[in-house]
Amino acid sequence: VEFLIEIFNSDDANLRNIAAYGLRAAGDRSLDYLAPLIDKDDPKEVARVIDVLGDIGPPADRLLKAIVKAANNQSVVLRRYAVEAFGLIAQQQIKCERALIEQLENALKDEDAIVRRNGAFSVAQLGGKVCSELIVDELIENLQDWHHHVRGWSIEALQRLDNERALKA
């Protein structure tokens, strides 16, 4: 894992991608090495780390608070990856924390279409664990979005919420 982290932090994009696959395959063994990288200053580097954590999925659950915090970043690239990671990592939680739900509410009304799509994707993955009236409102609003992936994932998310109004929409 240490060797993979070294390559993951290199300047060679091709090697970084290969290392990312190795870190994903290492799963929870790579978490202690990836955790400190979430606090880097470069949003693109942090986005790469969060992308790997999302691929690792539920074993990365202990890093979810840091990912939720990263979703507040001004960088659209970082917001895209953080919001997508929510739905991949938090799937085994019984109930999601309010901070994560608030970030999903924000994501569904983000100015960036990919952030909105990833927000709807994560809501679809997490279902009733993240249902709030604001999430239902935003998903319904996003049924009219210009981006077809936002509309499609919003439909999927509404179907997976345990909410009568969502199902009616």
Short mmCIF file of N, CA and C in Angstrom, two decimals:
data_model
loop_
_atom_site.label_atom_id
_atom_site.label_comp_id
_atom_site.label_asym_id
_atom_site.label_seq_id
_atom_site.Cartn_x
_atom_site.Cartn_y
_atom_site.Cartn_z
N VAL A 1 0.83 -1.20 0.00
CA VAL A 1 0.00 0.00 0.00
C VAL A 1 0.87 1.26 0.00
N GLU A 2 1.96 1.24 0.77
CA GLU A 2 2.85 2.41 0.79
C GLU A 2 3.38 2.72 -0.61
N PHE A 3 3.76 1.69 -1.34
CA PHE A 3 4.24 1.87 -2.71
C PHE A 3 3.14 2.45 -3.60
N LEU A 4 1.92 1.95 -3.46
CA LEU A 4 0.80 2.46 -4.24
C LEU A 4 0.53 3.93 -3.93
N ILE A 5 0.62 4.30 -2.66
CA ILE A 5 0.41 5.70 -2.26
C ILE A 5 1.48 6.60 -2.89
N GLU A 6 2.70 6.11 -2.91
CA GLU A 6 3.79 6.88 -3.53
C GLU A 6 3.48 7.13 -5.00
N ILE A 7 3.04 6.11 -5.70
CA ILE A 7 2.70 6.25 -7.12
C ILE A 7 1.45 7.11 -7.29
N PHE A 8 0.48 6.94 -6.40
CA PHE A 8 -0.77 7.71 -6.44
C PHE A 8 -0.48 9.21 -6.33
N ASN A 9 0.58 9.57 -5.64
CA ASN A 9 0.95 10.98 -5.47
C ASN A 9 1.95 11.47 -6.50
N SER A 10 2.26 10.65 -7.52
CA SER A 10 3.24 11.04 -8.53
C SER A 10 2.65 12.04 -9.52
N ASP A 11 3.49 12.56 -10.39
CA ASP A 11 3.06 13.50 -11.42
C ASP A 11 2.53 12.80 -12.67
N ASP A 12 2.73 11.51 -12.77
CA ASP A 12 2.32 10.75 -13.95
C ASP A 12 0.86 10.29 -13.80
N ALA A 13 -0.01 10.89 -14.60
CA ALA A 13 -1.45 10.60 -14.49
C ALA A 13 -1.76 9.12 -14.76
N ASN A 14 -1.07 8.52 -15.71
CA ASN A 14 -1.32 7.10 -16.01
C ASN A 14 -0.96 6.21 -14.83
N LEU A 15 0.19 6.48 -14.23
CA LEU A 15 0.59 5.70 -13.05
C LEU A 15 -0.36 5.95 -11.87
N ARG A 16 -0.79 7.19 -11.71
CA ARG A 16 -1.75 7.50 -10.63
C ARG A 16 -3.02 6.69 -10.80
N ASN A 17 -3.50 6.57 -12.02
CA ASN A 17 -4.73 5.80 -12.27
C ASN A 17 -4.54 4.33 -11.93
N ILE A 18 -3.40 3.78 -12.31
CA ILE A 18 -3.11 2.38 -11.99
C ILE A 18 -3.03 2.19 -10.47
N ALA A 19 -2.36 3.13 -9.80
CA ALA A 19 -2.24 3.06 -8.34
C ALA A 19 -3.61 3.15 -7.68
N ALA A 20 -4.50 3.97 -8.24
CA ALA A 20 -5.84 4.11 -7.69
C ALA A 20 -6.58 2.76 -7.72
N TYR A 21 -6.41 2.01 -8.81
CA TYR A 21 -7.03 0.68 -8.88
C TYR A 21 -6.45 -0.24 -7.81
N GLY A 22 -5.15 -0.16 -7.60
CA GLY A 22 -4.52 -0.97 -6.56
C GLY A 22 -5.00 -0.60 -5.17
N LEU A 23 -5.15 0.70 -4.90
CA LEU A 23 -5.63 1.16 -3.60
C LEU A 23 -7.07 0.70 -3.38
N ARG A 24 -7.86 0.75 -4.43
CA ARG A 24 -9.24 0.28 -4.33
C ARG A 24 -9.26 -1.21 -4.01
N ALA A 25 -8.40 -1.97 -4.67
CA ALA A 25 -8.34 -3.41 -4.43
C ALA A 25 -7.84 -3.72 -3.02
N ALA A 26 -6.97 -2.86 -2.48
CA ALA A 26 -6.48 -3.05 -1.12
C ALA A 26 -7.57 -2.75 -0.09
N GLY A 27 -8.59 -2.02 -0.50
CA GLY A 27 -9.74 -1.76 0.36
C GLY A 27 -9.39 -1.07 1.65
N ASP A 28 -9.89 -1.62 2.75
CA ASP A 28 -9.71 -0.95 4.04
C ASP A 28 -8.26 -0.89 4.49
N ARG A 29 -7.38 -1.71 3.89
CA ARG A 29 -5.95 -1.63 4.21
C ARG A 29 -5.33 -0.31 3.75
N SER A 30 -5.97 0.36 2.79
CA SER A 30 -5.43 1.61 2.28
C SER A 30 -5.99 2.84 2.99
N LEU A 31 -6.99 2.66 3.84
CA LEU A 31 -7.67 3.81 4.44
C LEU A 31 -6.75 4.66 5.32
N ASP A 32 -5.90 4.05 6.11
CA ASP A 32 -4.99 4.82 6.97
C ASP A 32 -4.02 5.66 6.15
N TYR A 33 -3.72 5.24 4.94
CA TYR A 33 -2.82 5.98 4.07
C TYR A 33 -3.55 7.08 3.29
N LEU A 34 -4.82 6.83 2.99
CA LEU A 34 -5.61 7.81 2.24
C LEU A 34 -6.17 8.91 3.14
N ALA A 35 -6.47 8.59 4.39
CA ALA A 35 -7.12 9.54 5.30
C ALA A 35 -6.39 10.89 5.38
N PRO A 36 -5.06 10.92 5.58
CA PRO A 36 -4.40 12.22 5.68
C PRO A 36 -4.42 13.02 4.37
N LEU A 37 -4.63 12.35 3.25
CA LEU A 37 -4.62 13.03 1.96
C LEU A 37 -5.89 13.84 1.72
N ILE A 38 -6.93 13.58 2.51
CA ILE A 38 -8.18 14.34 2.37
C ILE A 38 -7.97 15.80 2.79
N ASP A 39 -6.97 16.05 3.62
CA ASP A 39 -6.72 17.41 4.13
C ASP A 39 -5.75 18.21 3.27
N LYS A 40 -5.39 17.70 2.11
CA LYS A 40 -4.48 18.45 1.22
C LYS A 40 -5.15 19.74 0.75
N ASP A 41 -4.35 20.67 0.31
CA ASP A 41 -4.86 21.96 -0.15
C ASP A 41 -5.39 21.95 -1.57
N ASP A 42 -4.87 21.08 -2.39
CA ASP A 42 -5.26 21.04 -3.80
C ASP A 42 -6.57 20.26 -3.97
N PRO A 43 -7.66 20.95 -4.35
CA PRO A 43 -8.95 20.27 -4.49
C PRO A 43 -8.94 19.11 -5.47
N LYS A 44 -8.13 19.21 -6.53
CA LYS A 44 -8.08 18.11 -7.50
C LYS A 44 -7.43 16.87 -6.89
N GLU A 45 -6.41 17.06 -6.06
CA GLU A 45 -5.80 15.93 -5.38
C GLU A 45 -6.77 15.30 -4.40
N VAL A 46 -7.49 16.12 -3.67
CA VAL A 46 -8.47 15.61 -2.70
C VAL A 46 -9.59 14.88 -3.44
N ALA A 47 -9.99 15.40 -4.59
CA ALA A 47 -11.03 14.74 -5.38
C ALA A 47 -10.58 13.35 -5.81
N ARG A 48 -9.31 13.20 -6.19
CA ARG A 48 -8.79 11.87 -6.55
C ARG A 48 -8.86 10.91 -5.37
N VAL A 49 -8.52 11.40 -4.19
CA VAL A 49 -8.57 10.57 -2.99
C VAL A 49 -10.01 10.15 -2.72
N ILE A 50 -10.92 11.10 -2.79
CA ILE A 50 -12.33 10.80 -2.51
C ILE A 50 -12.89 9.85 -3.56
N ASP A 51 -12.44 9.96 -4.79
CA ASP A 51 -12.86 9.03 -5.83
C ASP A 51 -12.49 7.59 -5.46
N VAL A 52 -11.27 7.40 -4.98
CA VAL A 52 -10.83 6.07 -4.54
C VAL A 52 -11.65 5.60 -3.34
N LEU A 53 -11.90 6.50 -2.39
CA LEU A 53 -12.69 6.14 -1.21
C LEU A 53 -14.10 5.72 -1.62
N GLY A 54 -14.68 6.42 -2.58
CA GLY A 54 -15.99 6.03 -3.08
C GLY A 54 -15.96 4.65 -3.71
N ASP A 55 -14.89 4.35 -4.43
CA ASP A 55 -14.75 3.02 -5.02
C ASP A 55 -14.57 1.94 -3.96
N ILE A 56 -13.93 2.28 -2.86
CA ILE A 56 -13.78 1.33 -1.75
C ILE A 56 -15.15 1.07 -1.11
N GLY A 57 -15.99 2.08 -1.08
CA GLY A 57 -17.36 1.93 -0.60
C GLY A 57 -17.50 1.90 0.91
N PRO A 58 -18.45 1.09 1.43
CA PRO A 58 -18.76 1.09 2.86
C PRO A 58 -17.57 0.93 3.81
N PRO A 59 -16.50 0.20 3.47
CA PRO A 59 -15.37 0.17 4.41
C PRO A 59 -14.77 1.56 4.69
N ALA A 60 -14.99 2.53 3.80
CA ALA A 60 -14.48 3.89 3.99
C ALA A 60 -15.40 4.74 4.84
N ASP A 61 -16.39 4.13 5.44
CA ASP A 61 -17.40 4.84 6.22
C ASP A 61 -16.80 5.75 7.29
N ARG A 62 -15.71 5.35 7.90
CA ARG A 62 -15.12 6.16 8.97
C ARG A 62 -14.56 7.48 8.48
N LEU A 63 -14.39 7.63 7.17
CA LEU A 63 -13.90 8.88 6.60
C LEU A 63 -15.02 9.74 6.02
N LEU A 64 -16.25 9.32 6.24
CA LEU A 64 -17.39 10.02 5.63
C LEU A 64 -17.51 11.46 6.12
N LYS A 65 -17.23 11.74 7.40
CA LYS A 65 -17.34 13.12 7.90
C LYS A 65 -16.40 14.05 7.15
N ALA A 66 -15.19 13.59 6.87
CA ALA A 66 -14.23 14.41 6.13
C ALA A 66 -14.72 14.63 4.70
N ILE A 67 -15.36 13.64 4.13
CA ILE A 67 -15.88 13.78 2.76
C ILE A 67 -17.06 14.74 2.74
N VAL A 68 -17.91 14.66 3.75
CA VAL A 68 -19.04 15.60 3.86
C VAL A 68 -18.50 17.02 3.96
N LYS A 69 -17.46 17.21 4.74
CA LYS A 69 -16.84 18.53 4.87
C LYS A 69 -16.28 19.00 3.53
N ALA A 70 -15.67 18.10 2.78
CA ALA A 70 -15.09 18.45 1.48
C ALA A 70 -16.16 18.88 0.48
N ALA A 71 -17.38 18.41 0.66
CA ALA A 71 -18.47 18.77 -0.26
C ALA A 71 -18.81 20.25 -0.18
N ASN A 72 -18.32 20.96 0.84
CA ASN A 72 -18.54 22.40 0.97
C ASN A 72 -17.55 23.22 0.17
N ASN A 73 -16.59 22.58 -0.43
CA ASN A 73 -15.51 23.28 -1.12
C ASN A 73 -16.03 24.06 -2.32
N GLN A 74 -15.33 25.15 -2.63
CA GLN A 74 -15.68 25.96 -3.80
C GLN A 74 -15.40 25.23 -5.12
N SER A 75 -14.49 24.27 -5.07
CA SER A 75 -14.11 23.55 -6.29
C SER A 75 -15.24 22.64 -6.75
N VAL A 76 -15.71 22.87 -7.96
CA VAL A 76 -16.79 22.05 -8.50
C VAL A 76 -16.34 20.61 -8.67
N VAL A 77 -15.08 20.40 -9.03
CA VAL A 77 -14.57 19.04 -9.19
C VAL A 77 -14.63 18.29 -7.87
N LEU A 78 -14.22 18.93 -6.80
CA LEU A 78 -14.25 18.29 -5.49
C LEU A 78 -15.68 18.02 -5.05
N ARG A 79 -16.58 18.97 -5.27
CA ARG A 79 -17.99 18.74 -4.91
C ARG A 79 -18.56 17.55 -5.68
N ARG A 80 -18.23 17.45 -6.95
CA ARG A 80 -18.74 16.33 -7.77
C ARG A 80 -18.36 14.98 -7.16
N TYR A 81 -17.08 14.83 -6.84
CA TYR A 81 -16.61 13.55 -6.32
C TYR A 81 -17.12 13.28 -4.91
N ALA A 82 -17.16 14.31 -4.08
CA ALA A 82 -17.62 14.13 -2.70
C ALA A 82 -19.08 13.70 -2.66
N VAL A 83 -19.91 14.37 -3.43
CA VAL A 83 -21.34 14.06 -3.41
C VAL A 83 -21.61 12.67 -3.96
N GLU A 84 -20.89 12.27 -4.99
CA GLU A 84 -21.05 10.91 -5.52
C GLU A 84 -20.62 9.87 -4.49
N ALA A 85 -19.55 10.17 -3.76
CA ALA A 85 -19.02 9.22 -2.77
C ALA A 85 -20.02 8.96 -1.65
N PHE A 86 -20.85 9.94 -1.32
CA PHE A 86 -21.85 9.73 -0.25
C PHE A 86 -22.64 8.45 -0.48
N GLY A 87 -23.19 8.33 -1.68
CA GLY A 87 -24.06 7.20 -1.99
C GLY A 87 -23.33 5.88 -2.07
N LEU A 88 -22.04 5.92 -2.33
CA LEU A 88 -21.26 4.69 -2.42
C LEU A 88 -20.76 4.23 -1.06
N ILE A 89 -20.49 5.17 -0.18
CA ILE A 89 -19.90 4.84 1.12
C ILE A 89 -20.94 4.61 2.21
N ALA A 90 -22.01 5.39 2.23
CA ALA A 90 -22.96 5.37 3.34
C ALA A 90 -24.07 4.33 3.19
N GLN A 91 -23.97 3.44 2.22
CA GLN A 91 -25.06 2.50 1.94
C GLN A 91 -25.42 1.59 3.11
N GLN A 92 -24.45 1.25 3.93
CA GLN A 92 -24.74 0.31 5.02
C GLN A 92 -25.13 1.00 6.32
N GLN A 93 -25.17 2.32 6.31
CA GLN A 93 -25.61 3.03 7.51
C GLN A 93 -27.10 2.83 7.70
N ILE A 94 -27.51 2.71 8.94
CA ILE A 94 -28.93 2.55 9.23
C ILE A 94 -29.66 3.87 9.00
N LYS A 95 -29.07 4.95 9.48
CA LYS A 95 -29.62 6.29 9.27
C LYS A 95 -28.44 7.22 9.08
N CYS A 96 -28.54 8.11 8.11
CA CYS A 96 -27.44 9.02 7.81
C CYS A 96 -27.53 10.26 8.69
N GLU A 97 -26.37 10.83 9.02
CA GLU A 97 -26.31 12.01 9.86
C GLU A 97 -26.89 13.22 9.13
N ARG A 98 -27.36 14.17 9.92
CA ARG A 98 -27.99 15.37 9.38
C ARG A 98 -27.04 16.14 8.45
N ALA A 99 -25.75 16.19 8.79
CA ALA A 99 -24.78 16.93 7.97
C ALA A 99 -24.73 16.37 6.55
N LEU A 100 -24.79 15.06 6.40
CA LEU A 100 -24.78 14.44 5.08
C LEU A 100 -26.07 14.78 4.34
N ILE A 101 -27.20 14.73 5.04
CA ILE A 101 -28.49 15.05 4.41
C ILE A 101 -28.48 16.50 3.93
N GLU A 102 -27.94 17.41 4.74
CA GLU A 102 -27.86 18.82 4.34
C GLU A 102 -26.99 18.99 3.11
N GLN A 103 -25.89 18.25 3.03
CA GLN A 103 -25.04 18.34 1.85
C GLN A 103 -25.76 17.82 0.60
N LEU A 104 -26.56 16.78 0.76
CA LEU A 104 -27.34 16.29 -0.37
C LEU A 104 -28.40 17.32 -0.78
N GLU A 105 -29.03 17.95 0.19
CA GLU A 105 -30.00 19.01 -0.13
C GLU A 105 -29.33 20.11 -0.93
N ASN A 106 -28.13 20.51 -0.50
CA ASN A 106 -27.37 21.54 -1.23
C ASN A 106 -26.97 21.05 -2.62
N ALA A 107 -26.55 19.80 -2.71
CA ALA A 107 -26.09 19.26 -3.99
C ALA A 107 -27.21 19.26 -5.03
N LEU A 108 -28.42 18.96 -4.60
CA LEU A 108 -29.54 18.88 -5.53
C LEU A 108 -29.91 20.23 -6.13
N LYS A 109 -29.44 21.31 -5.53
CA LYS A 109 -29.70 22.64 -6.08
C LYS A 109 -28.40 23.37 -6.46
N ASP A 110 -27.32 22.62 -6.59
CA ASP A 110 -26.02 23.18 -6.97
C ASP A 110 -26.11 23.77 -8.37
N GLU A 111 -25.26 24.75 -8.65
CA GLU A 111 -25.23 25.37 -9.98
C GLU A 111 -24.70 24.42 -11.05
N ASP A 112 -23.93 23.42 -10.64
CA ASP A 112 -23.33 22.48 -11.58
C ASP A 112 -24.23 21.26 -11.78
N ALA A 113 -24.50 20.94 -13.02
CA ALA A 113 -25.40 19.82 -13.34
C ALA A 113 -24.85 18.48 -12.86
N ILE A 114 -23.53 18.29 -12.91
CA ILE A 114 -22.96 17.00 -12.49
C ILE A 114 -23.07 16.85 -10.97
N VAL A 115 -22.93 17.93 -10.24
CA VAL A 115 -23.14 17.87 -8.78
C VAL A 115 -24.60 17.51 -8.50
N ARG A 116 -25.53 18.12 -9.24
CA ARG A 116 -26.96 17.79 -9.05
C ARG A 116 -27.22 16.33 -9.39
N ARG A 117 -26.64 15.86 -10.50
CA ARG A 117 -26.80 14.46 -10.88
C ARG A 117 -26.23 13.54 -9.80
N ASN A 118 -25.04 13.84 -9.31
CA ASN A 118 -24.43 13.00 -8.29
C ASN A 118 -25.22 13.05 -6.99
N GLY A 119 -25.83 14.18 -6.70
CA GLY A 119 -26.70 14.27 -5.54
C GLY A 119 -27.91 13.35 -5.68
N ALA A 120 -28.53 13.36 -6.84
CA ALA A 120 -29.68 12.48 -7.08
C ALA A 120 -29.24 11.01 -7.06
N PHE A 121 -28.07 10.73 -7.63
CA PHE A 121 -27.52 9.38 -7.60
C PHE A 121 -27.36 8.90 -6.16
N SER A 122 -26.77 9.74 -5.31
CA SER A 122 -26.54 9.35 -3.91
C SER A 122 -27.85 9.17 -3.16
N VAL A 123 -28.82 10.04 -3.42
CA VAL A 123 -30.13 9.86 -2.79
C VAL A 123 -30.73 8.53 -3.24
N ALA A 124 -30.60 8.20 -4.51
CA ALA A 124 -31.12 6.93 -5.02
C ALA A 124 -30.44 5.75 -4.32
N GLN A 125 -29.14 5.85 -4.08
CA GLN A 125 -28.41 4.77 -3.42
C GLN A 125 -28.81 4.63 -1.95
N LEU A 126 -29.10 5.75 -1.31
CA LEU A 126 -29.35 5.74 0.14
C LEU A 126 -30.82 5.68 0.50
N GLY A 127 -31.69 6.01 -0.43
CA GLY A 127 -33.13 5.88 -0.22
C GLY A 127 -33.66 6.59 1.00
N GLY A 128 -34.52 5.90 1.74
CA GLY A 128 -35.21 6.50 2.88
C GLY A 128 -34.30 6.97 3.99
N LYS A 129 -33.04 6.57 4.00
CA LYS A 129 -32.09 7.01 5.03
C LYS A 129 -31.80 8.49 4.96
N VAL A 130 -32.07 9.09 3.80
CA VAL A 130 -31.76 10.50 3.63
C VAL A 130 -32.99 11.33 3.23
N CYS A 131 -34.17 10.76 3.39
CA CYS A 131 -35.37 11.46 2.96
C CYS A 131 -35.64 12.67 3.85
N SER A 132 -35.82 13.80 3.23
CA SER A 132 -36.27 15.02 3.90
C SER A 132 -37.23 15.71 2.94
N GLU A 133 -38.05 16.59 3.46
CA GLU A 133 -38.99 17.30 2.59
C GLU A 133 -38.24 18.14 1.55
N LEU A 134 -37.11 18.72 1.95
CA LEU A 134 -36.33 19.52 1.01
C LEU A 134 -35.74 18.65 -0.09
N ILE A 135 -35.29 17.47 0.25
CA ILE A 135 -34.76 16.55 -0.79
C ILE A 135 -35.88 16.18 -1.76
N VAL A 136 -37.05 15.88 -1.25
CA VAL A 136 -38.18 15.56 -2.13
C VAL A 136 -38.49 16.76 -3.02
N ASP A 137 -38.53 17.98 -2.43
CA ASP A 137 -38.81 19.19 -3.21
C ASP A 137 -37.78 19.38 -4.32
N GLU A 138 -36.51 19.24 -3.99
CA GLU A 138 -35.45 19.46 -4.98
C GLU A 138 -35.47 18.39 -6.07
N LEU A 139 -35.74 17.14 -5.70
CA LEU A 139 -35.83 16.09 -6.71
C LEU A 139 -36.98 16.35 -7.67
N ILE A 140 -38.10 16.79 -7.13
CA ILE A 140 -39.26 17.12 -7.98
C ILE A 140 -38.90 18.28 -8.91
N GLU A 141 -38.24 19.29 -8.36
CA GLU A 141 -37.79 20.43 -9.18
C GLU A 141 -36.84 19.95 -10.28
N ASN A 142 -35.97 19.00 -9.96
CA ASN A 142 -34.98 18.53 -10.91
C ASN A 142 -35.57 17.64 -12.01
N LEU A 143 -36.84 17.30 -11.90
CA LEU A 143 -37.50 16.57 -12.99
C LEU A 143 -37.60 17.45 -14.24
N GLN A 144 -37.43 18.77 -14.05
CA GLN A 144 -37.48 19.72 -15.18
C GLN A 144 -36.08 20.20 -15.58
N ASP A 145 -35.03 19.61 -15.02
CA ASP A 145 -33.66 20.05 -15.29
C ASP A 145 -33.31 19.89 -16.76
N TRP A 146 -32.45 20.75 -17.25
CA TRP A 146 -32.03 20.68 -18.66
C TRP A 146 -31.18 19.44 -18.93
N HIS A 147 -30.52 18.91 -17.89
CA HIS A 147 -29.58 17.80 -18.08
C HIS A 147 -30.33 16.47 -17.89
N HIS A 148 -30.28 15.62 -18.89
CA HIS A 148 -31.05 14.37 -18.85
C HIS A 148 -30.61 13.43 -17.72
N HIS A 149 -29.35 13.46 -17.32
CA HIS A 149 -28.90 12.60 -16.22
C HIS A 149 -29.45 13.09 -14.88
N VAL A 150 -29.59 14.39 -14.74
CA VAL A 150 -30.21 14.94 -13.52
C VAL A 150 -31.66 14.47 -13.45
N ARG A 151 -32.36 14.59 -14.56
CA ARG A 151 -33.75 14.14 -14.59
C ARG A 151 -33.86 12.64 -14.31
N GLY A 152 -33.03 11.86 -14.98
CA GLY A 152 -33.10 10.40 -14.83
C GLY A 152 -32.82 9.93 -13.41
N TRP A 153 -31.75 10.45 -12.80
CA TRP A 153 -31.42 10.04 -11.43
C TRP A 153 -32.43 10.60 -10.43
N SER A 154 -33.03 11.74 -10.75
CA SER A 154 -34.07 12.27 -9.87
C SER A 154 -35.29 11.35 -9.85
N ILE A 155 -35.65 10.84 -11.01
CA ILE A 155 -36.75 9.87 -11.08
C ILE A 155 -36.41 8.64 -10.24
N GLU A 156 -35.22 8.12 -10.45
CA GLU A 156 -34.79 6.93 -9.70
C GLU A 156 -34.81 7.19 -8.20
N ALA A 157 -34.30 8.34 -7.79
CA ALA A 157 -34.25 8.68 -6.36
C ALA A 157 -35.65 8.80 -5.78
N LEU A 158 -36.54 9.46 -6.50
CA LEU A 158 -37.92 9.60 -6.00
C LEU A 158 -38.58 8.24 -5.81
N GLN A 159 -38.30 7.31 -6.70
CA GLN A 159 -38.88 5.97 -6.58
C GLN A 159 -38.35 5.21 -5.39
N ARG A 160 -37.14 5.53 -4.94
CA ARG A 160 -36.52 4.79 -3.85
C ARG A 160 -36.73 5.40 -2.47
N LEU A 161 -37.36 6.57 -2.42
CA LEU A 161 -37.64 7.18 -1.12
C LEU A 161 -38.92 6.60 -0.55
N ASP A 162 -38.95 6.47 0.72
CA ASP A 162 -40.15 5.98 1.40
C ASP A 162 -41.02 7.20 1.72
N ASN A 163 -41.61 7.79 0.64
CA ASN A 163 -42.33 9.03 0.79
C ASN A 163 -43.45 9.07 -0.24
N GLU A 164 -44.66 9.27 0.21
CA GLU A 164 -45.82 9.23 -0.67
C GLU A 164 -45.77 10.34 -1.73
N ARG A 165 -45.36 11.54 -1.33
CA ARG A 165 -45.27 12.65 -2.27
C ARG A 165 -44.22 12.39 -3.35
N ALA A 166 -43.12 11.78 -2.96
CA ALA A 166 -42.07 11.43 -3.93
C ALA A 166 -42.59 10.42 -4.93
N LEU A 167 -43.30 9.43 -4.47
CA LEU A 167 -43.84 8.41 -5.37
C LEU A 167 -44.90 8.99 -6.31
N LYS A 168 -45.70 9.92 -5.81
CA LYS A 168 -46.71 10.57 -6.65
C LYS A 168 -46.04 11.36 -7.76
N ALA A 169 -44.96 12.05 -7.42
CA ALA A 169 -44.25 12.88 -8.42
C ALA A 169 -43.72 11.99 -9.54
#
